[in-house]
Backbone as ProteinMPNN parsed JSONL, in Angstrom:
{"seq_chain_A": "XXXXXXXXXXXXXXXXXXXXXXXXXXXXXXXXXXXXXXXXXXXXXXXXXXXXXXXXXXXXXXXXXXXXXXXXXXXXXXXXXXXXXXXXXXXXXXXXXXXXXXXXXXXXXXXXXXXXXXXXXXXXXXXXXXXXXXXXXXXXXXXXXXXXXXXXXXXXXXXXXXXXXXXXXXXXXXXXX", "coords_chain_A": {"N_chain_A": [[12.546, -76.723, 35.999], [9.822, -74.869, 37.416], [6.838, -75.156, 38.837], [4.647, -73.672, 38.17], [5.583, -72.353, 36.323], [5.467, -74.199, 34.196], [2.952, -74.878, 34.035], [2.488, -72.276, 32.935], [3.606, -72.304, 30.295], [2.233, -74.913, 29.222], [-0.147, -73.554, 28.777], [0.315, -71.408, 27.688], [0.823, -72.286, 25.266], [-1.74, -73.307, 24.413], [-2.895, -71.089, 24.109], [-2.028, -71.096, 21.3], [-3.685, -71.806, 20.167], [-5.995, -72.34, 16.674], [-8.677, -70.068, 16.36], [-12.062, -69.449, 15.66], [-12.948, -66.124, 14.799], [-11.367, -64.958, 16.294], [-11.83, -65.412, 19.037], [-10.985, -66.602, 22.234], [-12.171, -69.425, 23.523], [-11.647, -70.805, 25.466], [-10.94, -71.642, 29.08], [-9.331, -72.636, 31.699], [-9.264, -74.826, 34.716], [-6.79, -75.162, 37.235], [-6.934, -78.311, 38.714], [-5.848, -78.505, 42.0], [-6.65, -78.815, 44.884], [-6.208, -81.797, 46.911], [-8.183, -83.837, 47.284], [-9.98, -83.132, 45.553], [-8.704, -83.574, 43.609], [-8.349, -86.766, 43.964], [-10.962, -88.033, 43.536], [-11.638, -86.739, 40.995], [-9.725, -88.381, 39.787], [-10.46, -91.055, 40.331], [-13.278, -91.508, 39.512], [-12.669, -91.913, 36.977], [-12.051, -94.19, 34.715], [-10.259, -94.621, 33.254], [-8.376, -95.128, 34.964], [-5.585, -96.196, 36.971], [-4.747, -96.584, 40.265], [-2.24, -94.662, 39.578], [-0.129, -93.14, 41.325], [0.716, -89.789, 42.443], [-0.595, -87.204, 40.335], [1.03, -85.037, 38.836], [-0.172, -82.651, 37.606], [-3.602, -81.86, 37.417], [-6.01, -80.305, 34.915], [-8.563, -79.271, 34.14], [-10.652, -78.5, 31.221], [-12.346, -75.939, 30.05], [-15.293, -74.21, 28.382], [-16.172, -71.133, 27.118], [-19.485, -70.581, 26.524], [-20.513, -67.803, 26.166], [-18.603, -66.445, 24.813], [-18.537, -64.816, 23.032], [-20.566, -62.524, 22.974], [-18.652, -61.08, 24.497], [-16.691, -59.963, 23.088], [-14.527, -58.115, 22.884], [-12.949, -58.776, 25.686], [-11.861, -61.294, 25.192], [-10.5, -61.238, 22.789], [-7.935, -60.485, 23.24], [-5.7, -60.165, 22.286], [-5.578, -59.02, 19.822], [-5.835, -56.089, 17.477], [-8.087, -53.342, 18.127], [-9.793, -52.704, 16.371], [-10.07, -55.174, 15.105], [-11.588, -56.438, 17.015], [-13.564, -55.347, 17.364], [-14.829, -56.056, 14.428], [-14.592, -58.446, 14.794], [-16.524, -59.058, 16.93], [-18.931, -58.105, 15.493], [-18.971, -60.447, 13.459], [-19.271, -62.7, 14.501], [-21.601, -61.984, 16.413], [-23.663, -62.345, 14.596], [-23.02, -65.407, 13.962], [-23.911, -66.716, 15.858], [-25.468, -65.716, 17.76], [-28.071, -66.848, 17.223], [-28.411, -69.517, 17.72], [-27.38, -71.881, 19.674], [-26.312, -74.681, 19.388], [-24.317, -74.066, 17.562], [-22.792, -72.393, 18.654], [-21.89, -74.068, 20.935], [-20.868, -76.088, 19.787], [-18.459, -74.838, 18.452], [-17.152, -73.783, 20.345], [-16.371, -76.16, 21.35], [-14.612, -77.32, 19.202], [-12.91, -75.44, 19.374], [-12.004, -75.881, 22.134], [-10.87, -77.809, 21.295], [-8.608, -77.47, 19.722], [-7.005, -76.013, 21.44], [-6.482, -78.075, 23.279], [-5.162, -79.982, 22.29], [-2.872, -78.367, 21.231], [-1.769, -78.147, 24.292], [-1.157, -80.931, 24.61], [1.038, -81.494, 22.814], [2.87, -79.757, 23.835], [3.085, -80.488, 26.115], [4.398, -82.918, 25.942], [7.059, -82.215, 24.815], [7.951, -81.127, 27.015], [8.784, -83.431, 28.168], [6.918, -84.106, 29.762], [3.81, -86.724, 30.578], [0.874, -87.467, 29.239], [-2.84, -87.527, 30.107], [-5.642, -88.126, 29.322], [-8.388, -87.835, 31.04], [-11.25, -90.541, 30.895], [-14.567, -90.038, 32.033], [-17.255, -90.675, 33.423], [-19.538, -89.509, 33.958], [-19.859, -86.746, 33.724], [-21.183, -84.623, 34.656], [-20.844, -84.962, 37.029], [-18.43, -83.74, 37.62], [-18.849, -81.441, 36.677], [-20.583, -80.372, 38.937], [-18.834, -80.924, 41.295], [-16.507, -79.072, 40.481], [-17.957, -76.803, 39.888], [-18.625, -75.829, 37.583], [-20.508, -73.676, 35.95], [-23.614, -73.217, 34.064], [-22.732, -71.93, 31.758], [-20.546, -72.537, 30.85], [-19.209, -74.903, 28.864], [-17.811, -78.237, 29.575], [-15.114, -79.734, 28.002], [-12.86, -81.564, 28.501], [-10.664, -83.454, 31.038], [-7.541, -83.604, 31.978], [-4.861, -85.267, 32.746], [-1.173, -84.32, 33.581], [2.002, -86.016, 33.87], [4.761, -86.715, 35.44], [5.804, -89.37, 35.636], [4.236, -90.923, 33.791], [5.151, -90.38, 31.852], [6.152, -91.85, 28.793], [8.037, -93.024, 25.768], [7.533, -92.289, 22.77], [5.774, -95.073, 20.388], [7.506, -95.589, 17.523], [6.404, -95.31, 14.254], [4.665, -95.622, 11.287], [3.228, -93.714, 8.835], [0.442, -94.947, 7.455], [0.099, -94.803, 4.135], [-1.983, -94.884, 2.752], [-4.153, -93.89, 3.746], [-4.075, -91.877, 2.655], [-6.267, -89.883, -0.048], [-6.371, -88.305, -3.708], [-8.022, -85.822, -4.205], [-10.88, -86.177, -3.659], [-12.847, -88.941, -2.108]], "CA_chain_A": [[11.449, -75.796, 35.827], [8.718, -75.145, 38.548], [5.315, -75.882, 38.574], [4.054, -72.704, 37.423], [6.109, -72.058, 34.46], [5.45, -75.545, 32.959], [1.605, -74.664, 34.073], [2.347, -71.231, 32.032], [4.07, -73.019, 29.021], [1.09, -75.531, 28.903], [-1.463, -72.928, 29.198], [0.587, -70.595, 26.557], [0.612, -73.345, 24.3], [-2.978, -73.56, 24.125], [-3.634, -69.893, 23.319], [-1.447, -70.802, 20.394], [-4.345, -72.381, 19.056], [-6.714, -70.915, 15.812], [-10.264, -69.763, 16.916], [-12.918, -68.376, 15.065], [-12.956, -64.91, 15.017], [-9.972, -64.823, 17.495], [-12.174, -65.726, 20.289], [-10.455, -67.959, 22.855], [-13.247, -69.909, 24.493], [-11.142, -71.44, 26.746], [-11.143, -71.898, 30.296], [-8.752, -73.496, 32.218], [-9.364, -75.211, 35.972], [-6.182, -76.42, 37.481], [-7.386, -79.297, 40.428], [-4.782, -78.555, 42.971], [-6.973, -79.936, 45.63], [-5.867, -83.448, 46.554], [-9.174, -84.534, 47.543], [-10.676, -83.121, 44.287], [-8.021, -84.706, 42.122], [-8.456, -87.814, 43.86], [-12.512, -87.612, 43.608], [-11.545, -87.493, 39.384], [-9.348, -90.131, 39.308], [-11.91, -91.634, 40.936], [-14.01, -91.489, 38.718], [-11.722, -91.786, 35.82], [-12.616, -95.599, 33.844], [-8.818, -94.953, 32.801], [-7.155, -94.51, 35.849], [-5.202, -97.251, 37.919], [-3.609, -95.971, 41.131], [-0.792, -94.65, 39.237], [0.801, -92.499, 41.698], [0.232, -88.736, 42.413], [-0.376, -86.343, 39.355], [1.735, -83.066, 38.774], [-1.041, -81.497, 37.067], [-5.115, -82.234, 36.83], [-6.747, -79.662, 34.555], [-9.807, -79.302, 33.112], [-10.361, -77.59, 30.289], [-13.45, -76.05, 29.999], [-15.33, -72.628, 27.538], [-17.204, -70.236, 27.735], [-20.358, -70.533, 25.562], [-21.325, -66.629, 25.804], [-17.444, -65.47, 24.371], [-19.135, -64.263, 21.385], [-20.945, -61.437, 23.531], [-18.014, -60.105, 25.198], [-15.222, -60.318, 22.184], [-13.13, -57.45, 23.254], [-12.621, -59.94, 26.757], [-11.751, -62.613, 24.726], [-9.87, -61.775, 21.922], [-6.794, -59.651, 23.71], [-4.138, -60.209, 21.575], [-5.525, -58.565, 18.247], [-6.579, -54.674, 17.431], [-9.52, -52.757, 18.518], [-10.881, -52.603, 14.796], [-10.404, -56.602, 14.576], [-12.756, -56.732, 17.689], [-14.778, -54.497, 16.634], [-15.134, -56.918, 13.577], [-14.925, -60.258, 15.45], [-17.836, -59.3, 17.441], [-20.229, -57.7, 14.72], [-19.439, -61.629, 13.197], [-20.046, -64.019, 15.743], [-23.156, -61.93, 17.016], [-23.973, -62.792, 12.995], [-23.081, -66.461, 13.976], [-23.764, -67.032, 17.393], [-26.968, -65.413, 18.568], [-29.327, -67.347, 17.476], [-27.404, -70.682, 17.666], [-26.951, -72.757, 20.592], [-25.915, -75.88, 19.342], [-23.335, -73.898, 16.385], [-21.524, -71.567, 19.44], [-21.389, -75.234, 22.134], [-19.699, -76.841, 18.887], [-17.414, -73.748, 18.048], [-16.062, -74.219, 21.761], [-15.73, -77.739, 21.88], [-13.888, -77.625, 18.478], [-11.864, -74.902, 19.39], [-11.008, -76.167, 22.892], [-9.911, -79.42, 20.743], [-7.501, -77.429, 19.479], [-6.428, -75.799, 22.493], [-6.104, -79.172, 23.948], [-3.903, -80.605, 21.447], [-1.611, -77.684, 21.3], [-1.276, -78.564, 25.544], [-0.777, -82.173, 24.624], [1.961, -81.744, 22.115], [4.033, -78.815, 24.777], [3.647, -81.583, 27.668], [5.579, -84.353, 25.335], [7.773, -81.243, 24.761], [8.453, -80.726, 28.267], [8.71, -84.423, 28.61], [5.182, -84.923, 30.749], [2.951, -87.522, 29.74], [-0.461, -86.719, 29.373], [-4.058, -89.148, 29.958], [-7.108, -87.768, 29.07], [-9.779, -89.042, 31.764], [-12.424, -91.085, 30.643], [-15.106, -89.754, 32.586], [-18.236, -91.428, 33.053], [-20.502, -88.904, 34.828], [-19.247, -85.251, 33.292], [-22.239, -83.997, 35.575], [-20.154, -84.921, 38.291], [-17.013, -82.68, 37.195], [-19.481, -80.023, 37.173], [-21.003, -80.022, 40.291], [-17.399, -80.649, 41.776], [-15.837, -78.01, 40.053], [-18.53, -75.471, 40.572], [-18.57, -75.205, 36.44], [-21.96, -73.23, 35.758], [-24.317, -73.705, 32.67], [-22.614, -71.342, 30.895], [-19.337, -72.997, 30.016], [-18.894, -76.609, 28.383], [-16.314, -79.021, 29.979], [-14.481, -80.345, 27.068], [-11.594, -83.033, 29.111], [-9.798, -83.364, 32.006], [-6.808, -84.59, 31.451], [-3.754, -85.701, 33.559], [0.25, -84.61, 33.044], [2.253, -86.173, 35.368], [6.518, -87.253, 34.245], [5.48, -90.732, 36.179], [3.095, -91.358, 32.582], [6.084, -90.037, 30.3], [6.965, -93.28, 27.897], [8.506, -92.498, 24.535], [5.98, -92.698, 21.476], [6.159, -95.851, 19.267], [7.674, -94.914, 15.958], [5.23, -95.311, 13.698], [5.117, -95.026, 9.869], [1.906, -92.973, 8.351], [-0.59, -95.577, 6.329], [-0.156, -93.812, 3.071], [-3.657, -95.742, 2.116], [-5.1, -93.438, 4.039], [-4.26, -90.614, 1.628], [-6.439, -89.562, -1.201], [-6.151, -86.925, -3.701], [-8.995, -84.572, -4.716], [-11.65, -86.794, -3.098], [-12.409, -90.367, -2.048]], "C_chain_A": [[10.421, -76.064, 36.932], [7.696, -75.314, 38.092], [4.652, -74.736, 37.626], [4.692, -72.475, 36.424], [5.68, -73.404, 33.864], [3.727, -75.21, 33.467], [1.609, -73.567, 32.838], [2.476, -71.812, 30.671], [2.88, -73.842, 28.381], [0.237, -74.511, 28.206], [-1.296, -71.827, 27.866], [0.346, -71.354, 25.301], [-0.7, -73.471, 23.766], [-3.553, -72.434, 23.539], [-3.137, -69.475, 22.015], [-2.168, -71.04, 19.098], [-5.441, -71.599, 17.887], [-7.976, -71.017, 16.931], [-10.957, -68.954, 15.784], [-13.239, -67.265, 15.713], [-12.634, -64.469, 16.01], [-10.881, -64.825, 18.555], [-11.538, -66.888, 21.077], [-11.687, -68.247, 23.735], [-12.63, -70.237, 25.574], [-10.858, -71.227, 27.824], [-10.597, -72.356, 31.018], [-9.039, -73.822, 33.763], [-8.008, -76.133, 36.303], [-6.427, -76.57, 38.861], [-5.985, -79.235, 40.946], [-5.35, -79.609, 44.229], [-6.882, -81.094, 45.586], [-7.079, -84.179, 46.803], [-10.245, -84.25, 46.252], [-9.923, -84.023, 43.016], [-8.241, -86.129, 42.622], [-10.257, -88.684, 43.468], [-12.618, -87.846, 41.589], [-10.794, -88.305, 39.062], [-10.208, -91.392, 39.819], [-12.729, -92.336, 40.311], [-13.853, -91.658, 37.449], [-12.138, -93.813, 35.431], [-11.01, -95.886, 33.406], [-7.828, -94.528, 33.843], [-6.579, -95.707, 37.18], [-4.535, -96.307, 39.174], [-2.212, -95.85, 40.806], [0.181, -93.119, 40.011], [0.055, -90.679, 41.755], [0.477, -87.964, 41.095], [0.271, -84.961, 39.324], [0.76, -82.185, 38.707], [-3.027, -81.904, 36.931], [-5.848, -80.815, 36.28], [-8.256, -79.877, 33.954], [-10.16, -78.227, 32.417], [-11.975, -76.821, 29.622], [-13.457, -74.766, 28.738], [-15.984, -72.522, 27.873], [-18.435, -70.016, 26.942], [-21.035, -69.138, 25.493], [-20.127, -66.124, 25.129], [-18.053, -64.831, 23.924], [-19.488, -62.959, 22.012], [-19.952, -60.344, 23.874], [-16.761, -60.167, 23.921], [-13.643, -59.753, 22.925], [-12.523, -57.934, 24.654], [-11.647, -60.629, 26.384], [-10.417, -62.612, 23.619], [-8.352, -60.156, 22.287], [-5.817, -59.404, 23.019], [-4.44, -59.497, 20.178], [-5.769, -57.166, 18.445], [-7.801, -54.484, 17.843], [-10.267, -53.785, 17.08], [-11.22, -54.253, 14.233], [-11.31, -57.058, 15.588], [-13.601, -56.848, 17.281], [-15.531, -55.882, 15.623], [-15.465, -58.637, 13.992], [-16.405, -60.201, 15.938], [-19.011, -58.824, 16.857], [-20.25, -59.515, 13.978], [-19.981, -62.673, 13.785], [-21.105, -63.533, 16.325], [-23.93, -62.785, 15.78], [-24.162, -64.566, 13.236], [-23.775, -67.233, 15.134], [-24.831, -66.599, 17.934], [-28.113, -65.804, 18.409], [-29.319, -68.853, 17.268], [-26.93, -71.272, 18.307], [-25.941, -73.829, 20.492], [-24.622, -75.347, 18.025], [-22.217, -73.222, 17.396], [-21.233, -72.957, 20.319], [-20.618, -75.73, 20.773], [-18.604, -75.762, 18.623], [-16.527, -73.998, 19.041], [-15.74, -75.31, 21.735], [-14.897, -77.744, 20.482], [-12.647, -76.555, 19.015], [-11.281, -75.066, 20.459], [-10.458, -77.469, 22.402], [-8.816, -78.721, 20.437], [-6.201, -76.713, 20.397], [-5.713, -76.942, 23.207], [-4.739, -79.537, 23.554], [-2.472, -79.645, 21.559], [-1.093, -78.448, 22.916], [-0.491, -80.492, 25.573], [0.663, -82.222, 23.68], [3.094, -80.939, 22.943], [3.951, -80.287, 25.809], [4.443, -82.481, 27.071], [6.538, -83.417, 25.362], [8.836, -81.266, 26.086], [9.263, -81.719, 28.556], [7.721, -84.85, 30.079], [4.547, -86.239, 29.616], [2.165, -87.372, 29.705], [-1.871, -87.959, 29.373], [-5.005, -88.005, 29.914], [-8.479, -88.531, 29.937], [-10.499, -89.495, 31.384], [-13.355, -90.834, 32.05], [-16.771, -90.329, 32.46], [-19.823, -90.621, 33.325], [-19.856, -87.339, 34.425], [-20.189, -84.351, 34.384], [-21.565, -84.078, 36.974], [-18.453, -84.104, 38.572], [-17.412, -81.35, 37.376], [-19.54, -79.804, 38.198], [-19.58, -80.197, 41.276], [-16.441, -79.888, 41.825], [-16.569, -76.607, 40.439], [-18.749, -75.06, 38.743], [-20.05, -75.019, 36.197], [-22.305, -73.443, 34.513], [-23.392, -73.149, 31.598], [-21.025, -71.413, 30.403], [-19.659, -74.585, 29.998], [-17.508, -76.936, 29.081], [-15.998, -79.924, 28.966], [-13.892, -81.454, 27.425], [-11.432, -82.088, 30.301], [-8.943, -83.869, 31.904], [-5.681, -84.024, 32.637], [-2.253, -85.538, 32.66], [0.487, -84.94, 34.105], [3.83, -87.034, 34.796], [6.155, -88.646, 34.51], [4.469, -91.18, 34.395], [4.396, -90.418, 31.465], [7.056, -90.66, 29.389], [7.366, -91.975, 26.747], [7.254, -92.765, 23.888], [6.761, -94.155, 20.938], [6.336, -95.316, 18.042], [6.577, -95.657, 14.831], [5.509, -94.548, 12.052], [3.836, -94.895, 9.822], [1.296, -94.052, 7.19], [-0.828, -94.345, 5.058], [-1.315, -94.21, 2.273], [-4.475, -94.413, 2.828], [-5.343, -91.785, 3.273], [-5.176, -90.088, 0.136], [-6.846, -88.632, -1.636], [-7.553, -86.616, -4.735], [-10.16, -85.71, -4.088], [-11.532, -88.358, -2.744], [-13.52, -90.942, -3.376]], "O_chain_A": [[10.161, -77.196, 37.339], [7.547, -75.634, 36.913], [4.218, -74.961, 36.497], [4.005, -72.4, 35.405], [5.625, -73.34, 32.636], [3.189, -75.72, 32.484], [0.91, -73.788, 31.85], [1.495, -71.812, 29.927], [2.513, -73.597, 27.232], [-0.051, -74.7, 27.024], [-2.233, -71.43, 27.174], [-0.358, -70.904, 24.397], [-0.777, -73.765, 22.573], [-4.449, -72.491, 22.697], [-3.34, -68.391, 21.469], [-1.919, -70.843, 17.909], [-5.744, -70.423, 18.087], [-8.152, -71.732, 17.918], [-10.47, -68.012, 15.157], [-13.691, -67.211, 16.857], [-13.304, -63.697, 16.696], [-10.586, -63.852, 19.249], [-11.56, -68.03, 20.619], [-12.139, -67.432, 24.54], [-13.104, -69.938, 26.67], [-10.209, -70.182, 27.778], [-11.47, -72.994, 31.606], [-9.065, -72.721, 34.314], [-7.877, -77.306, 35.952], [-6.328, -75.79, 39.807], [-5.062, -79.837, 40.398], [-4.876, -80.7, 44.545], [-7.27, -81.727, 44.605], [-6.989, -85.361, 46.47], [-11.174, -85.017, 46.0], [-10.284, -84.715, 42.064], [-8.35, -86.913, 41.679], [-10.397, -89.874, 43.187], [-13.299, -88.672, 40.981], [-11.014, -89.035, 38.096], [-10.334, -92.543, 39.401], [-12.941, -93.541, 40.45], [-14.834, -91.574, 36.711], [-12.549, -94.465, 36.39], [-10.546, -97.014, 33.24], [-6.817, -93.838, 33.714], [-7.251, -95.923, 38.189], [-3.835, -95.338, 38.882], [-1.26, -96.456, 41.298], [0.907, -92.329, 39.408], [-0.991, -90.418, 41.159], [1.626, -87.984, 40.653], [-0.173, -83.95, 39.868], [0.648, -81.183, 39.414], [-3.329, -82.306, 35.807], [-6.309, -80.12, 37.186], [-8.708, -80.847, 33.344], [-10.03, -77.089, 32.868], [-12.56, -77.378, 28.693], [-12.444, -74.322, 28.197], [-16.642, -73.174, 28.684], [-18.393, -68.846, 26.562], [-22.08, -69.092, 24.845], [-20.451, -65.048, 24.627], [-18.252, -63.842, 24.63], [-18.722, -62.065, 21.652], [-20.124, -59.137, 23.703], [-15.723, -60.633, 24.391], [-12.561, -60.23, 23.267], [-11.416, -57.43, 24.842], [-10.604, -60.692, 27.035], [-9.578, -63.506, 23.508], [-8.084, -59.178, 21.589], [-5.095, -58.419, 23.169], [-3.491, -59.412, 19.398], [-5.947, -56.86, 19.624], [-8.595, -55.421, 17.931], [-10.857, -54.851, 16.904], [-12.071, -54.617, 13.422], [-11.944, -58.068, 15.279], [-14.332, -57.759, 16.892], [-16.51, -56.536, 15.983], [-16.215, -59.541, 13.625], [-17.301, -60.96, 15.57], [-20.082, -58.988, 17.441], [-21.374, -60.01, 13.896], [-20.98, -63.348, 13.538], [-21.809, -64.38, 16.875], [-24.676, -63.737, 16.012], [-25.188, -65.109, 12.828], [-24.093, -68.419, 15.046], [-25.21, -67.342, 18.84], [-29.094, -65.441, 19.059], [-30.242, -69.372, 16.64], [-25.791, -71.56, 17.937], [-24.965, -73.954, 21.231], [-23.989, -76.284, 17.538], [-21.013, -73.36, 17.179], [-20.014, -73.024, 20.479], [-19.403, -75.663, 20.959], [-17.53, -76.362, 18.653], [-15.365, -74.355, 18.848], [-14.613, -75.554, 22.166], [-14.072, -78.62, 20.739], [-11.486, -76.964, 19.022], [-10.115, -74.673, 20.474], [-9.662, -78.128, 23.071], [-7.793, -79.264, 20.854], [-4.985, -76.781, 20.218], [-4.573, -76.835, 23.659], [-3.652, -79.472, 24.129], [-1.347, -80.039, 21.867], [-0.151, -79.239, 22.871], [0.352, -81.008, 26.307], [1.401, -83.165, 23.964], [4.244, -81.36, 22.81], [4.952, -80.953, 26.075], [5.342, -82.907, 27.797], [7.279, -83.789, 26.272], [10.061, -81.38, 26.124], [10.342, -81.464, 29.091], [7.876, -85.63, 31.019], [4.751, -86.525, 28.436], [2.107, -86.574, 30.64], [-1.851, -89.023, 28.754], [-4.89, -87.014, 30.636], [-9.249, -89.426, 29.586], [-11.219, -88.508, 31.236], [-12.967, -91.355, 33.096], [-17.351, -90.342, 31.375], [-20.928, -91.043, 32.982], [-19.205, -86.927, 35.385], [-19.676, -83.342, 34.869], [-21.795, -83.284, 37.886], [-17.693, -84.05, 39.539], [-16.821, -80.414, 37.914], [-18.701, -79.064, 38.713], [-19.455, -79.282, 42.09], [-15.619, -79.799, 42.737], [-16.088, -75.642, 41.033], [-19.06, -73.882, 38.566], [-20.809, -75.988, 36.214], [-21.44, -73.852, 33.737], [-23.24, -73.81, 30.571], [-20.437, -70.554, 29.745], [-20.196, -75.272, 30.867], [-16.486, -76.253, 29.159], [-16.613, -80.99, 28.994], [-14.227, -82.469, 26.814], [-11.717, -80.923, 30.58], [-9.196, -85.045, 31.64], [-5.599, -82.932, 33.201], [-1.983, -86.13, 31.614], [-0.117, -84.65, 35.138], [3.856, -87.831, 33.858], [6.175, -89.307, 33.471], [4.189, -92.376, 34.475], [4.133, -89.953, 30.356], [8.224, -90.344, 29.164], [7.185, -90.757, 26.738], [6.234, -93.301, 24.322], [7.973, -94.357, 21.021], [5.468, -94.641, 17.488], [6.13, -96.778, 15.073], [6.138, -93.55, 11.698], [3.115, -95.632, 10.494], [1.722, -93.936, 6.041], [-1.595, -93.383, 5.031], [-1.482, -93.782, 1.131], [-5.494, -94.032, 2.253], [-6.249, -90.953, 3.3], [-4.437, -89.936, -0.836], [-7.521, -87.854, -0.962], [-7.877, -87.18, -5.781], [-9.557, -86.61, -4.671], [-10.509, -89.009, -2.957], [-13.521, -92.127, -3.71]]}, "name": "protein", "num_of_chains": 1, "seq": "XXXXXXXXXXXXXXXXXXXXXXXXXXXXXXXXXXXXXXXXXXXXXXXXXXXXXXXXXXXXXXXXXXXXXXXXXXXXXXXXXXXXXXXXXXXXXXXXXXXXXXXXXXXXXXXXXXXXXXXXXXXXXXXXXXXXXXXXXXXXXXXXXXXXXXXXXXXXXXXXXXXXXXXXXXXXXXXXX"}
C-alpha cells in the first residue's frame, strides 16, 4: 500500500468517530517537510533518534464548526443540518470553554479511531510529548481559531506487538462505586 492510501485509511478511520451533532471538528496537518518533522521531534521529550517517520500528523479542530454545520457535517441530510446547527448555536455560542472541550473530546476520539487503523495496518504509533504546543503553532501556521489536540508519529520502524494483557476485573463496578 502507498503512502496516500494508508494516509486515506488513517484519516477515514477518524471520521469514523461519534461527534456531537455530527460535527467533525477535525483538522488534519500531515508534516511532510523534513525540516518541520525534524523541528517536532525535536522538540518531542519522547523522541530518541529513532530513524525517519512515515507519517507526522497533527491533529488539530476547528473551534468555530458549530457556525458553519452544513461544512462540517457532509455525510448526513440537509434537515439533520439544518437541526445540528439550530443545536450547537443553542450550545456553542455563548461558550468558549464548552465548544474548545467538545473539540478536544471529539478529536480524542478521532485520534483513537487513527490509533487503532495504524495497529491495523501494522504502523506503530507515538504520541509526541510536546513541551511548548505554542511552538507547533507558530510552526505550523495553526491560527487561534483551531485547538491542536496531538501530534503523533506512525512509522512500521515503532511497530512491536502489544503485550497480552488480561483486564483487572477490580476495576469493574456495577451500578456505581
Amino acid at each position: 500500500m502507498d503512502r496516500q492510501e494508508t494516509l486515506h485509511q488513517l484519516i477515514s478511520a477518524a471520521f469514523l468517530a461519534p461527534t456531537s451533532f455530527n460535527l467533525q471538528h477535525f483538522r488534519f496537518i500531515d508534516v511532510q517537510d523534513k525540516d518541520k518533522q525534524q523541528t517536532l521531534l525535536s522538540a518531542a521529550a519522547n523522541w530518541a533518534d529513532e530513524g525517519e517517520p512515515e507519517f507526522v500528523i497533527a491533529l488539530c479542530g476547528d473551534n468555530n464548526s458549530w457556525q458553519e454545520a452544513a461544512n462540517f457535517a457532509k455525510h448526513v441530510s440537509d434537515e439533520f443540518v439544518e437541526m445540528s446547527q439550530q443545536k450547537a448555536t443553542m450550545v456553542y455560542s455563548s461558550n468558549e470553554v464548552t465548544r474548545r472541550d467538545e473539540v478536544n473530546r471529539t478529536n480524542g476520539f478521532a485520534f483513537t479511531n487513527m490509533l487503532v487503523k495504524a495497529h491495523q495496518l501494522g504502523l506503530g504509533s507515538r504520541v509526541l510529548e510536546i513541551d511548548s504546543p505554542s511552538s507547533v503553532t507558530d510552526l505550523l501556521n495553526i491560527s487561534d481559531a483551531y485547538s491542536l489536540s496531538a501530534v503523533v508519529v506512525f512509522d512500521k520502524a515503532l511497530a512491536k506487538p502489544l503485550l497480552k494483557c488480561q483486564p483487572d476485573l477490580n476495576l469493574i463496578s456495577e451500578d456505581g462505586f
